[in-house]
DNA sequence: TTTAGCACTCTCATATCGAGAGTGCTAATT
DNA sequence: AATTAGCACTCTCGATATGAGAGTGCTAAA
C-alpha cells in the first residue's frame, strides 16, 4: 500500500468531510469551488482516480461524484481527522448536569445517553456500571411471606443486587437477621474466591444463602449490567441512509437484542482498556447487522473493579469527530463519578 | 347513528379482517369470491356505499377497494370482534416460562415484553411494578466512603430503592446500623402518613434519613417504575405502514421518550381499573404521535398496592384480537405473580 | 330488493425523453 | 513530469405520456 501525497490526503479529507455534511457524492468541480484549492478540477480528478484505485473512494455510478468507502473512513479516522475535543463550555455544561444529578446512578445513565445522543446526533447506548471481580460488602435478608425471602446484596462500588429466594422451610426474621449478621462480619470486603474457600464453617441456611450470593456475584455471561439505556433512536432514523426501512430495522436490532449487543460488546470494547475509544466502521466484516452502520464505543469506570460501556450508533457516514470526542468525554466523566462513588 | 343490518355487520367485519391480513384495499368482487357470500358483487357494493357513508370505511382513491376508517376499527373492536382468548396450550407454555423464571422481577418483565411482542406481532411495552401507597418494610444503611452512605430501602411488594446520601459529617457503620435498626423496628410495616406523624422522637441523623426515605416512597410524579421494558420494535417496523420513515419515527418516539409515555399512560390506562384492557386507535384525536398507531394497554398488579402497565403498539391496522387477548393474558399472569410476591 | 351491464375514474408500471452532472481521456501547456 | 483545457461519453433523475387493470357508481331490468 503506497502512502498518500499531502495533496491526496487533503482531498480525501475534504471529500469525506463534505460527504458527511451533505450526504451527496462529491465532484471535482465542487471541491475546487468550495475549498479554494489552487489547482484545476482536472488535477483534482486525477487525484480522485488515484484515491479510487487505492480503495478509499468509490463512485455510486459512472457519472456521479465520489463517496468514501469504508476503508476511506477508516483511513480518515486513523490518519486524517486529528484529535478533536468538545468545546470547554459544552464540557462544563454537561459536567454540571451530572453533578446536579447527585449520586443517582440511574439518572447518570439516562443523562449520559441523552448527552451522547444530542451531542453526536446518533443513537446512544449506555450500560450500567458493573462490578468485575466483585467484592462482598453487605447482605441483607428480609422475610416476606412464608418461605420467601428477599436477599439484597451490596457489592463494592455500590452495586446492589436483589433476588427472591424460596427456602426449604419457613425461617423467622430474627433467624435471618442473625444469619445475615454472621455472614456480614465473616465476609466483609472479601472477594469471590476468598468467600468460596470459607463456606465450610457455616450452617445449612447460611451455606444456602452464600451459595446464591456467590452465584449472583459471578453474574455468569451477563456482560451488560442490569439495564441498557438508549436514547436518540428516533432521531437517528432521520438520517437519509435509514430511509430504507430494512436498513433501519437492522440497525435497531443491534440496539434492541441483548444477545446481539452482548456478543458485540464482548468482542470489541471489552477487550480494550478503559479510556480508549473504539470505532467500528460498517461491521468490519464481522457483524452482518452492522453492515450499514458505525459505532463508537468506550468503556468507563475503574479497570478491573467496576466498568460499563458507552457508545453511539449511526450511519457509516457519521460525524466521527463529534462522536469520538463526545464518547471520550462522557466515558471520562462517568469514570470519575463511578470511581469516586466506588472509593471507600 | 343508524344501527347496522346483520349483513352490513358481516361485510364490515370481513373487510376489516381481510384488510388486517393483507394490508390491501378490499373490493366487492374479492369479498364474494373469497367468503362465499350468496349475493352478487353489486349488492355488496351497495352495502359498501352505506358503510362508507356511515364513516366506517373509506376509499384511498376513486377506484380502489375499501379500507377501514378509525371509526370502523373502533366499531369492530367494540361490537363485532367478540371475545378471543389465547389457545390453552399457548397459555400453558407461557405460564410455564414465567414460573421457571423464579422470583426474578427483572426476568419477568423481559419475558413479558418478549411474549407480548411475539404473540401480538407488535412492539411491546412493560413497566416494572410500582408500589402505590408504599409501606415501609426495611431500611439498610451502608457506609461507603467518608460522608457517603448508601441507603437501601425495601418497600412492601419487594420493591427496592437505593440512594446515595452525603451526610453533614462522617458517621461510623456501627452508628448507622444502630440507626437503621431503630428505624426498622419503629416503622415496620407503616405507611407514609403514619411515619411522617412520628418523626419527632428521632435524633437528628435518623430524622435526616427518614426524611429522604419518605421522599423516596412518594416517588413524585414518576408514573413509570424505574425501568421501561420494550421488545419487538425492529420487528414491528416491518409492517408496511412504517415503510415511510417519518411514520416509524413518530411511533418510536412514543416508546422512547419517557415524558410522552408518562403523559400517555397517566391519561389512559392509569385511569382504568386493573384487569380492563384499553384500546387506543389512531391517537383518538388527542395524541399527535399516535396518529398512525394503535395501542392496547392494561394495568396489572394489586389495585392500590402495586401496579404496572403492559401494552403493545402497532399500526392502526393491527390484529386487535390477538393483541387484546395477549395483553389481557399477560397482565393477568403478572398480576398473579406480583400479588403472590407481595403477599406477606 | 337484487343484479347484470357498462361507462368512468384513478393508480400503477413502463417507456421515452432531455437536461444536467461529472467523469475519463487526450492533447496542449507550463 | 505535472498540470490543465477541452470534449465526448455515460448515467441519473425528473417530467411526460401511455395503456392495462381494478373497482367503482349508476341505470335499468329481473
PDB file of C-alpha atoms in Angstrom, chain B residues 86 244 308 331:
ATOM      1  CA  UNK B  86     -55.181 -17.381  23.518  1.00  0.00           C
ATOM      2  CA  UNK B 244     -42.321   5.731   5.428  1.00  0.00           C
ATOM      3  CA  UNK B 308     -47.554  -1.746  36.471  1.00  0.00           C
ATOM      4  CA  UNK B 331     -51.476  -8.723  32.537  1.00  0.00           C
TER       5      UNK B 331
END
